[in-house]
Coordinates of C-alpha atoms and ligand atoms in Angstrom, one line a residue:
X1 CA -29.5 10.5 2.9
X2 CA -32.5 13.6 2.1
X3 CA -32.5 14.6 -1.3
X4 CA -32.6 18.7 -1.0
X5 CA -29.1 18.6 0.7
X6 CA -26.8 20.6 -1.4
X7 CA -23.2 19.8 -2.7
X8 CA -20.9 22.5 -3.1
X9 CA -18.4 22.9 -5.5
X10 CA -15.3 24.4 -5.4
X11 CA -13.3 25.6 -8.1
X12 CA -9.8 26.6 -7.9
X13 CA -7.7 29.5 -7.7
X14 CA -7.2 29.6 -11.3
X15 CA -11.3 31.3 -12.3
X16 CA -11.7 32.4 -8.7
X17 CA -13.6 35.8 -7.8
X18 CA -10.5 37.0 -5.2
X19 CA -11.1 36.9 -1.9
X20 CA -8.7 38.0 0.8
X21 CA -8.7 34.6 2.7
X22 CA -7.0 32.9 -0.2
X23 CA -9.5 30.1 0.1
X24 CA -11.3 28.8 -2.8
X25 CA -15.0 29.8 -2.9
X26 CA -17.6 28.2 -3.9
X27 CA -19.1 28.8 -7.1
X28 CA -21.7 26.5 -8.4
X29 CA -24.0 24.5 -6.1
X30 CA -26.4 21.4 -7.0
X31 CA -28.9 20.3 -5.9
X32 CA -29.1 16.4 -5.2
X33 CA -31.4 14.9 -7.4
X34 CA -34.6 13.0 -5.8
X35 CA -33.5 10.6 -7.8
X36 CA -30.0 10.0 -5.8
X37 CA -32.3 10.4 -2.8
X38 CA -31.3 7.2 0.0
X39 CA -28.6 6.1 -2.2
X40 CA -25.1 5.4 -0.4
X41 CA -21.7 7.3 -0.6
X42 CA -20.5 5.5 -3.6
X43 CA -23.6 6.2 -5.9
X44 CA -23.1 9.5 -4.8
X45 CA -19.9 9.7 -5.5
X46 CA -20.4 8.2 -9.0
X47 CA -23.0 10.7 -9.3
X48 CA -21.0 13.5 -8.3
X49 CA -18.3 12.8 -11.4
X50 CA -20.7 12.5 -14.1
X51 CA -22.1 15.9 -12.7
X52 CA -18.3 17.7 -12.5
X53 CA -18.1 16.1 -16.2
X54 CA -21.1 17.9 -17.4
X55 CA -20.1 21.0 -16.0
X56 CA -16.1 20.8 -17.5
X57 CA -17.9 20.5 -20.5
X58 CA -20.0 22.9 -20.3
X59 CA -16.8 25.5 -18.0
X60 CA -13.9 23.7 -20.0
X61 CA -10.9 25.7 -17.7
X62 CA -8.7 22.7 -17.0
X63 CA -7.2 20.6 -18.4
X64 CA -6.5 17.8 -16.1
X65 CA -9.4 16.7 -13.7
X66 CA -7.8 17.3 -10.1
X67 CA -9.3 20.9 -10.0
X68 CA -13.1 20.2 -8.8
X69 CA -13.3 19.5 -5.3
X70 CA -16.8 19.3 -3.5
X71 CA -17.3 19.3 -0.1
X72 CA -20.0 17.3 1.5
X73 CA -21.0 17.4 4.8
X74 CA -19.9 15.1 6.6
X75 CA -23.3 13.9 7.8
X76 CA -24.9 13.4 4.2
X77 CA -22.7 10.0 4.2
X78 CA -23.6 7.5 7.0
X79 CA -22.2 4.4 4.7
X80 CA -19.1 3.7 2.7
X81 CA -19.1 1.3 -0.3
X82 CA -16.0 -1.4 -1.2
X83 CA -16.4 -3.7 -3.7
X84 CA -20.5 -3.7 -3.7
X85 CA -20.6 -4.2 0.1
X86 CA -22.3 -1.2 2.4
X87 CA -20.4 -0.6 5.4
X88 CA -21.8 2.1 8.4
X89 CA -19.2 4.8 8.6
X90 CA -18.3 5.5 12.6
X91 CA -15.1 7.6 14.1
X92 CA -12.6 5.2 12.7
X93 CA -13.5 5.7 9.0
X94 CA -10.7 7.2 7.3
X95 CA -10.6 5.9 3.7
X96 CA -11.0 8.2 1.1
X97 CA -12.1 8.5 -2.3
X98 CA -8.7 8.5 -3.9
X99 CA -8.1 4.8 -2.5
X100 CA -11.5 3.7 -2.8
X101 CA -10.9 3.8 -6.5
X102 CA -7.6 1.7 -6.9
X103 CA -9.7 -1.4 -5.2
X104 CA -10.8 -3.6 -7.2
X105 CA -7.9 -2.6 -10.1
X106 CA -6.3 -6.0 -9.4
X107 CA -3.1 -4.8 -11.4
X108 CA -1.5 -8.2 -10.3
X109 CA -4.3 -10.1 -12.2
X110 CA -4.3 -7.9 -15.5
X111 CA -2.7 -9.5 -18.1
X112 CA 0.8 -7.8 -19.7
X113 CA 1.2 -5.4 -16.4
X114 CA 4.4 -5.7 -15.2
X115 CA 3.4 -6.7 -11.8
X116 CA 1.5 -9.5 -13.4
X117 CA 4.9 -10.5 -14.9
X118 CA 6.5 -10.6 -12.2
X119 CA 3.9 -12.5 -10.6
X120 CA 3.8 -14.9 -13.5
X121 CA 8.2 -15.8 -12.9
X122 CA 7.5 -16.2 -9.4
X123 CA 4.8 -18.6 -9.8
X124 CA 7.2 -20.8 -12.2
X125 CA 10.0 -20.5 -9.6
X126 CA 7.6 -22.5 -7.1
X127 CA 6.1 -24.6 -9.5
X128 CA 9.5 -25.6 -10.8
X129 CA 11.2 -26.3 -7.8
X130 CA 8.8 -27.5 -5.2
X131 CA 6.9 -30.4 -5.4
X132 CA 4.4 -32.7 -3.1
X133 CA 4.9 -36.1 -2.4
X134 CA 2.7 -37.0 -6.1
X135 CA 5.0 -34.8 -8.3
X136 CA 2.1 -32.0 -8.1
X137 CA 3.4 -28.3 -7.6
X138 CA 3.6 -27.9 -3.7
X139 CA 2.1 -24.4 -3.1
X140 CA -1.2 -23.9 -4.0
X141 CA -1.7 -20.0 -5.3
X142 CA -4.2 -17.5 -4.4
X143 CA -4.8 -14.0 -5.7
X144 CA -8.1 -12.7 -5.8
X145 CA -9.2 -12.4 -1.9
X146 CA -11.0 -9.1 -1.0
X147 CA -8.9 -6.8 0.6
X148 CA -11.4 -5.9 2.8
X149 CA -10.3 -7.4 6.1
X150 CA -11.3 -7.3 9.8
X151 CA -9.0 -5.6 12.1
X152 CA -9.0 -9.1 13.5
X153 CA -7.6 -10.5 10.9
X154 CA -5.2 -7.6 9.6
X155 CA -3.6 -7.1 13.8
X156 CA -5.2 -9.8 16.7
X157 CA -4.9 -13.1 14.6
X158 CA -1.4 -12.2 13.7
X159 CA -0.5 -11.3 17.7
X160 CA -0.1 -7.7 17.3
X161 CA -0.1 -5.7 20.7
X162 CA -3.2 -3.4 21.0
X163 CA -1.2 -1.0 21.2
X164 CA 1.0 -1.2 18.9
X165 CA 1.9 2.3 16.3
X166 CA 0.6 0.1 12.9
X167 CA -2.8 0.0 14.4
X168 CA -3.2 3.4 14.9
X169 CA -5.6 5.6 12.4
X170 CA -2.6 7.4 11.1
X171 CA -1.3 4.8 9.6
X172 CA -4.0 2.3 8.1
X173 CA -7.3 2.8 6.1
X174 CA -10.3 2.5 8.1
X175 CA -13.6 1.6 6.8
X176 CA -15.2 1.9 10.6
X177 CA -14.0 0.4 13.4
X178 CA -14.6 -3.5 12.8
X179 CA -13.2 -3.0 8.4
X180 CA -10.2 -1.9 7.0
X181 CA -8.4 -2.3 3.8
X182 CA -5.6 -5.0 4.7
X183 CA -2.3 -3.3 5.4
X184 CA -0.8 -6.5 4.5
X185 CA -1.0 -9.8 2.9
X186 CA -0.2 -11.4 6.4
X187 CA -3.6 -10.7 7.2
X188 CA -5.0 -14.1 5.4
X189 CA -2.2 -16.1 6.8
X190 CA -4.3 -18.2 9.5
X191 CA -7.4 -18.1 7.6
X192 CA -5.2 -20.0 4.8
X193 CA -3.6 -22.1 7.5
X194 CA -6.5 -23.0 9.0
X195 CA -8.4 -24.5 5.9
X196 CA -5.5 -27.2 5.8
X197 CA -2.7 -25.7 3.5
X198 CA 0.6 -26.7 3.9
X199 CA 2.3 -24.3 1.5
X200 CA 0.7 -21.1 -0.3
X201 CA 1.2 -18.1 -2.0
X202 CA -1.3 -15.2 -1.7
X203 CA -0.8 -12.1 -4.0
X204 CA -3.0 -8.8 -3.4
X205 CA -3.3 -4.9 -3.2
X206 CA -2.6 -3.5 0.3
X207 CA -3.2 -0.2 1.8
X208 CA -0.8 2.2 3.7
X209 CA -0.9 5.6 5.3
X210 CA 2.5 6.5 4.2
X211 CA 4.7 9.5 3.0
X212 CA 4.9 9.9 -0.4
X213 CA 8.1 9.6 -2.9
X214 CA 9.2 7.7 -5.6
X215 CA 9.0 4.0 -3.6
X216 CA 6.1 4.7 -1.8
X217 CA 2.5 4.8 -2.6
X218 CA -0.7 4.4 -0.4
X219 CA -2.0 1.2 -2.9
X220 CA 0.9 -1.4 -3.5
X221 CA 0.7 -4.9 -3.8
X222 CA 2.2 -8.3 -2.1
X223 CA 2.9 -11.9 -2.0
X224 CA 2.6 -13.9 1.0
X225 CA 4.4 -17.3 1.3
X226 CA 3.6 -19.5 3.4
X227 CA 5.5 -23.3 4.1
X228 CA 4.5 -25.4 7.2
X229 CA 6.8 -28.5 7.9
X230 CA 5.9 -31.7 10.1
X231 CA 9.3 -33.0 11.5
X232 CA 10.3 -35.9 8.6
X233 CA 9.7 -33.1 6.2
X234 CA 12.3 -30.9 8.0
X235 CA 14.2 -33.2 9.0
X236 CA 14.1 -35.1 5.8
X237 CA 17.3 -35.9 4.6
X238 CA 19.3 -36.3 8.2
X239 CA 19.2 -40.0 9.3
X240 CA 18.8 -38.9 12.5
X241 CA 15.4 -37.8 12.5
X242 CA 14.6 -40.0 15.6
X243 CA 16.7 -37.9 17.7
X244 CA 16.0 -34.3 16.5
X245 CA 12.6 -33.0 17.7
X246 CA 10.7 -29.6 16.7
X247 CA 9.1 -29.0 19.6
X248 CA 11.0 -28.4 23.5
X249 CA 10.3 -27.0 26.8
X250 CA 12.4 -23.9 26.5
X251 CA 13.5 -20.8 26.6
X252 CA 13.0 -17.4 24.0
X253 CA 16.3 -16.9 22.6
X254 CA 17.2 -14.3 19.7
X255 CA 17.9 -17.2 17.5
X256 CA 14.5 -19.2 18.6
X257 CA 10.9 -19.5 20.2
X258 CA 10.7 -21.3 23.5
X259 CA 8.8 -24.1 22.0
X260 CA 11.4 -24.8 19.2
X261 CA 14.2 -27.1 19.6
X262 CA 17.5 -25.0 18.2
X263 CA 17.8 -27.4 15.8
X264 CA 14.0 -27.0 14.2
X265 CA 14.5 -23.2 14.3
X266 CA 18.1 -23.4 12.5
X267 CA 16.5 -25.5 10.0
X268 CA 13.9 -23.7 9.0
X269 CA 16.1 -20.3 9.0
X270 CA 17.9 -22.3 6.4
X271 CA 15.3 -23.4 4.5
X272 CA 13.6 -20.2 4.2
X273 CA 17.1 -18.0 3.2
X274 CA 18.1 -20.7 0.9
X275 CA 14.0 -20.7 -0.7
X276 CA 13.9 -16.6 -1.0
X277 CA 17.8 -16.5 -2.2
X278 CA 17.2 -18.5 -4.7
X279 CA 13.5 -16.6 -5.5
X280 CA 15.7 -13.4 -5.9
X281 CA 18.5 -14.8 -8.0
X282 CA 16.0 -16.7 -10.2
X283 CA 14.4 -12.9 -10.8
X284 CA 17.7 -11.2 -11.0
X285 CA 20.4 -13.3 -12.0
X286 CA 23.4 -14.5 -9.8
X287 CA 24.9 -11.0 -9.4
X288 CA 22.6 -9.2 -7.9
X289 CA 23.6 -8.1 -4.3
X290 CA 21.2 -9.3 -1.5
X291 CA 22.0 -8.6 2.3
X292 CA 19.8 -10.0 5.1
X293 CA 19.2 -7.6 7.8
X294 CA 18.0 -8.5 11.4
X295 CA 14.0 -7.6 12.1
X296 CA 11.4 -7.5 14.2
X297 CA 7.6 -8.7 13.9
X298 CA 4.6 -9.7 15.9
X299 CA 4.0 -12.7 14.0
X300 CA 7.8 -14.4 13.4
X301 CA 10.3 -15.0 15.6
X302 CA 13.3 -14.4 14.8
X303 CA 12.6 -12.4 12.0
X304 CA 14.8 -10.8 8.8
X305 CA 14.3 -8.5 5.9
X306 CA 16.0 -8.8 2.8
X307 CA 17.6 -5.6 1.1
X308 CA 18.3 -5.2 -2.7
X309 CA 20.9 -3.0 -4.1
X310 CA 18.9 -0.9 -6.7
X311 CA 20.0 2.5 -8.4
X312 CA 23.6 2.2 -5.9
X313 CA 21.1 2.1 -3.3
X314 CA 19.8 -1.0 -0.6
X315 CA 15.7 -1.1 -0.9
X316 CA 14.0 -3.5 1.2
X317 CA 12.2 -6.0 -0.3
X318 CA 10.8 -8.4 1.8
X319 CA 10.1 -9.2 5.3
X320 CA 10.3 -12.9 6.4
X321 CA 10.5 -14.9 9.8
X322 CA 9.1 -18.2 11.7
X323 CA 5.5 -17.8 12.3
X324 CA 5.2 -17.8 16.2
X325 CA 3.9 -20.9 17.0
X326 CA 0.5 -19.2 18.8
X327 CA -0.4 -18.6 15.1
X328 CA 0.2 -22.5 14.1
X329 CA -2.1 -23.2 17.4
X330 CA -5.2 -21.0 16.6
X331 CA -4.5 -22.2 12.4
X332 CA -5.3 -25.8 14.2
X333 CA -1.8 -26.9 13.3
X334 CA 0.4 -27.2 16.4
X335 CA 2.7 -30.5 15.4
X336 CA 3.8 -28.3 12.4
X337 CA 6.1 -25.6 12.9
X338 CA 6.4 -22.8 9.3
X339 CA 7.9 -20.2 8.1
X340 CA 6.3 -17.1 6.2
X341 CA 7.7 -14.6 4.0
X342 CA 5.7 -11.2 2.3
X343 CA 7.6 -9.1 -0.6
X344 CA 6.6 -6.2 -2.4
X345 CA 5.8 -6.6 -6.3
X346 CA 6.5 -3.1 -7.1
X347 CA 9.8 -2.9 -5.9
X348 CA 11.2 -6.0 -7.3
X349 CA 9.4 -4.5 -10.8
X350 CA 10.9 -1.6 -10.6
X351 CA 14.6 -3.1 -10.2
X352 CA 13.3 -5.6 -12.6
X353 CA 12.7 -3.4 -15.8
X354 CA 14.0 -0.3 -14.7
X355 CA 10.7 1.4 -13.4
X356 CA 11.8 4.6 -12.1
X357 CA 8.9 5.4 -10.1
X358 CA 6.1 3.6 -8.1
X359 CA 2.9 5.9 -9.5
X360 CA 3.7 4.8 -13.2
X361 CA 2.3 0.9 -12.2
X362 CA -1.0 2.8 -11.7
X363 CA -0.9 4.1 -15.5
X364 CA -3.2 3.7 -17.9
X365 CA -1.3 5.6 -20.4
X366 CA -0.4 3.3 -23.3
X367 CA 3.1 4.7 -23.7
X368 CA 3.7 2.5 -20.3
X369 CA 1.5 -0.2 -21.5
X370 CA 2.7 -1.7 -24.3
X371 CA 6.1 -1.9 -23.2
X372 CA 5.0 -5.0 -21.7
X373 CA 3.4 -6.6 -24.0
X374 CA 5.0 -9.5 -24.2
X375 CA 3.7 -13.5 -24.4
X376 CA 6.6 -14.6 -22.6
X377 CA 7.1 -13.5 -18.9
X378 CA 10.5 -13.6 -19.0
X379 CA 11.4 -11.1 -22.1
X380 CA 13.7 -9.0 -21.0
X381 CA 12.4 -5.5 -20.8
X382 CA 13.7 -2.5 -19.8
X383 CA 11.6 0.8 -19.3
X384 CA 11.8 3.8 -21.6
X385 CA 10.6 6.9 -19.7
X386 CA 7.8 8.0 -22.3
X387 CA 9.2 11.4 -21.6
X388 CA 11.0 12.9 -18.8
X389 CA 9.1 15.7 -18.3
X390 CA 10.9 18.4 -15.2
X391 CA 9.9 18.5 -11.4
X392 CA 8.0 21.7 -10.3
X393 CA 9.2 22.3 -6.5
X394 CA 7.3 24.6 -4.2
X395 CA 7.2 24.8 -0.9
X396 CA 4.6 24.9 1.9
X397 CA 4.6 26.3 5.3
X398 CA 1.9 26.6 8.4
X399 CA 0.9 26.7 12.2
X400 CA -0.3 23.3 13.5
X401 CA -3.3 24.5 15.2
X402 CA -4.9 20.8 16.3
X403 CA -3.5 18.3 18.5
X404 CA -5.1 15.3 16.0
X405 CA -3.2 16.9 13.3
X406 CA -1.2 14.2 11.6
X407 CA 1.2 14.0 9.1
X408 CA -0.7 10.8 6.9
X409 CA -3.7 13.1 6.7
X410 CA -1.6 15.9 5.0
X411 CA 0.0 13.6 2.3
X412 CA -3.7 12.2 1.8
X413 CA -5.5 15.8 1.6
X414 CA -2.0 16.3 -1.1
X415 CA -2.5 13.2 -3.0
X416 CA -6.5 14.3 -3.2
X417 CA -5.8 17.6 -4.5
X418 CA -3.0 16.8 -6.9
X419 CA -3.5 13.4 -7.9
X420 CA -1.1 11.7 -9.6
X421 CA 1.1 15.1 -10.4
X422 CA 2.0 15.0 -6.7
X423 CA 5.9 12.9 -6.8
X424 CA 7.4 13.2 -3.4
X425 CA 6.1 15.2 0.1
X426 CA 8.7 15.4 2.4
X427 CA 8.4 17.3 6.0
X428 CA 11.9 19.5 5.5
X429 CA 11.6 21.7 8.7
X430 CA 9.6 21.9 12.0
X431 CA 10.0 24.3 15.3
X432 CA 7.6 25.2 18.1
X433 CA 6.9 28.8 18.6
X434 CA 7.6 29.6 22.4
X435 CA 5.4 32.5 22.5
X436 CA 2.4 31.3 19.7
X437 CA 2.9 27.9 21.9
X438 CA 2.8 26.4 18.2
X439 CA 3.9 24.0 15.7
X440 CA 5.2 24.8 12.7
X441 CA 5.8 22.7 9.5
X442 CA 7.2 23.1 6.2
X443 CA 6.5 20.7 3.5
X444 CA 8.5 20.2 0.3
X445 CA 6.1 19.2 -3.0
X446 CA 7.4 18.3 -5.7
X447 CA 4.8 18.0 -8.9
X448 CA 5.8 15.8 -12.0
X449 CA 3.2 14.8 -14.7
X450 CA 4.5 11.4 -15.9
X451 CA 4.0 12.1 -19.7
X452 CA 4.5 15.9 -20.1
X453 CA 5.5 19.0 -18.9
X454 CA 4.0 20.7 -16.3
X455 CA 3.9 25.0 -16.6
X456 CA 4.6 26.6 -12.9
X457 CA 1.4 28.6 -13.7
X458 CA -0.7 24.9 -13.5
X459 CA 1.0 23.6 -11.0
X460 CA 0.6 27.0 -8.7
X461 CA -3.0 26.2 -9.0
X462 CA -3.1 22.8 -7.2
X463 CA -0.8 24.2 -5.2
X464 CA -3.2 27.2 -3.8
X465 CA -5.5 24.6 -3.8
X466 CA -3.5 22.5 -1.4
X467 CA -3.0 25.4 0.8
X468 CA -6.6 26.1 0.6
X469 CA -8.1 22.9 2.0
X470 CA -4.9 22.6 4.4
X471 CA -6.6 25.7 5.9
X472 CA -10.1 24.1 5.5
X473 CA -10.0 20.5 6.5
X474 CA -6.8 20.3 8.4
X475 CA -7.4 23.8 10.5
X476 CA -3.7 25.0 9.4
X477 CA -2.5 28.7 9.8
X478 CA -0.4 29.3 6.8
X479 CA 2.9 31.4 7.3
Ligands
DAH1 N1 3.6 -8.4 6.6 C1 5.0 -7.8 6.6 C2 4.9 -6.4 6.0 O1 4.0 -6.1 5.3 C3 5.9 -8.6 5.9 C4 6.1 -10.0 6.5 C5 7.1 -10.2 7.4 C6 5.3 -11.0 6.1 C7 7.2 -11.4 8.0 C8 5.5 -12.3 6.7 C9 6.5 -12.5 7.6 O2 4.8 -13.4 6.3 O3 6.6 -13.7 8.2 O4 5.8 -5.6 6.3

């Protein structure tokens, strides 16, 4: 990093000189200080907003802060920092400012947020009801592991393919090629396994390249559950456990691995509905409608989701299974046999106090806040909207012009631009051109500030803006 390289800020539309290519153009530019000279990306970056502050202050045009944008070339940054740590940036970086901030927010952790809540009931279901052989609580709890992973650990150690879609850069956050941000609590399962744990349960924030709307956000957070068994704890109240074995010399049937016996595999399908059932009507009540729906994944065999009816509609919750017995072997445990579970908090918040929409857990407004302020985790509490301010809709359409281009790397360029306003994204129309030979797309935006109303007029700006770096980063023709 030289000092003397020059950072260029963009303003938008709304104070623009016009210029005919509708882009933004720059109109301030800084010089790096000598002092920021060497530092990495995130110093820069920290840099960088006290700088835009200054000159709000000093050019005070908006009023929200998603209108400065400055483009760096690419170069300048040869690192990335997470959590303190310095990683070299290569071709499979793809994380971007936006997420860099929500690590280390551990929203499970802080005290009175609804997620902790939720975290703190299902905690006191596992406590309550399962115990080891000395009275003590049976699963041990874990909820401050980095989510910086290795793609080791996130994909190989859990046995999925190499080729498999999850792994590709479209859909994960990169730090380089050896780092990402964990797309999943799954990823600490054999690390967990391996120290000697028989049963765990491992909250934390994972990362997702994912369309936007009101269930879906890049940063979300999970719980992984793990239980292993030997066979007299499976088998443990059947005074036959001389005859039934886990282990057998067989096939791979829909309903079990080749090494499990049918009987191991029924048993622990049992065990595991009867353990999350339970979890769900202990959260809900008895009348909540659960259905459990056939699944597929690397790690579990056979494998189920669990669906929730919330606002007349089914939302999956969970995804569950028993963990192929490859993973019990390289864990160091391969006279066990387990099953392993991973639900998403936000969800079950959401049908839990009413939470219409997934960006409000990232809130820091205190008209969200204090509604959960409670000392005891299982208040009732249902959400107020702190106003329901209207959706702004408008529409954008353009030529594909790249093979790379990809639909994540819109909603993330969208989510950078507009922030939080941003509610849903949704691809609405495509065709191919057969004489341009081209792709086009039209994308649907809908805008909603979570405490007030938006004008058209502010929102048109971000907007422009959108359409702006679309054209600059993404190498879109607009229509
Ligand atoms: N990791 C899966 C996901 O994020 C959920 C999951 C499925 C976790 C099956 C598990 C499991 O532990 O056994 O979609």
């Amino acid at each position: 990093m030289a000092a003397g390289i020059r950072y260029q800020v963009w303003k938008t539309q709304s104070t623009l000189r016009k210029t005919t290519d509708q882009q933004s153009v720059p109109t301030t530019w800084w010089q790096l200080p000598q002092s920021q000279a060497g530092r990495d990306m995130q110093a820069i970056i920290q840099w960088r907003s006290r700088a835009v502050k200054v000159f709000l202050r000093q050019n005070p045009i908006c009023t929200y802060c998603t209108q400065f944008h400055m483009t760096m070339s690419p170069d300048i940054s040869k690192t990335v920092t997470v959590e303190g740590k310095t990683y070299p940036r290569d071709s499979w970086t793809n994380i971007t400012p936006t997420i860099l901030q929500k690590v280390g927010k551990n929203l499970h952790c802080k005290k009175h947020h609804p997620l902790n809540l939720i975290k703190l009931r299902i905690n006191d279901f596992f406590y309550k009801n399962y115990f080891n052989k000395y009275r003590n609580p049976l699963f041990s709890v874990y909820d401050n592991l980095s989510p910086v992973v290795t793609l080791y650990q996130n994909y190989d150690s859990l046995l999925v393919p190499v080729d498999h879609p999850s792994r590709s850069k479209t859909d994960s956050y990169y730090i380089n090629s050896e780092y990402m941000l964990r797309a999943h609590t799954s990823s600490h399962q054999v690390d967990l396994i391996g120290t000697g744990l028989d049963a765990f349960l491992l909250y934390g924030d994972v990362y997702r390249r994912d369309a936007i709307d009101s269930s879906h956000y890049p940063a979300f957070h999970q719980v992984e559950g793990v239980r292993l068994f030997t066979k007299y704890e499976l088998f443990d109240r059947s005074s036959s456990t001389d005859i039934l074995k886990l282990f057998e010399d067989g096939q791979r049937l829909p309903t079990k691995q080749e090494s499990h016996t049918h009987e191991s595999s029924l048993s622990l399908e049992h065990d595991l509905k009867k353990t999350l059932e339970n979890l769900t009507f202990h959260l809900f009540g008895k009348d909540i409608e659960v259905k459990w729906v056939d699944a597929y994944f690397p790690f579990t065999h056979p494998s189920w989701e669990l669906e929730i009816k919330f606002q007349g509609e089914w939302m999956e919750v969970l995804g569950c299974g028993i963990i192929e017995q490859n993973i019990m072997n390289s864990g160091g445990v391969a006279d066990k046999v387990g099953w392993a579970f991973g639900l998403g908090l936000e969800r079950l918040a959401m049908k839990l106090f009413n939470i219409p929409d997934i960006r409000l857990f990232w809130s820091e407004d205190s008209g969200f806040l204090s509604q959960f302020e409670v000392d005891d985790p299982y208040k009732p509490i249902t959400y107020k909207p702190v106003s329901s301010s209207p959706q702004c809709i408008n529409d954008i359409s353009f030529w594909v012009k790249e093979k790379s281009f990809s639909e994540n790397d819109f909603y993330d360029m969208v989510r950078a631009v507009g922030g939080d306003l941003v509610e849903q994204v949704h691809l609405f129309d495509t065709f191919f051109h057969p004489k341009k030979q081209l792709q086009s797309q039209s994308y649907r935006i809908v805008y909603r500030h979570m405490e007030r109303a938006l004008s058209q007029e502010e929102v048109n700006k971000v907007h422009q803006e959108i359409a702006a770096r679309a054209v600059r980063t993404l190498h879109v023709e607009i229509r």
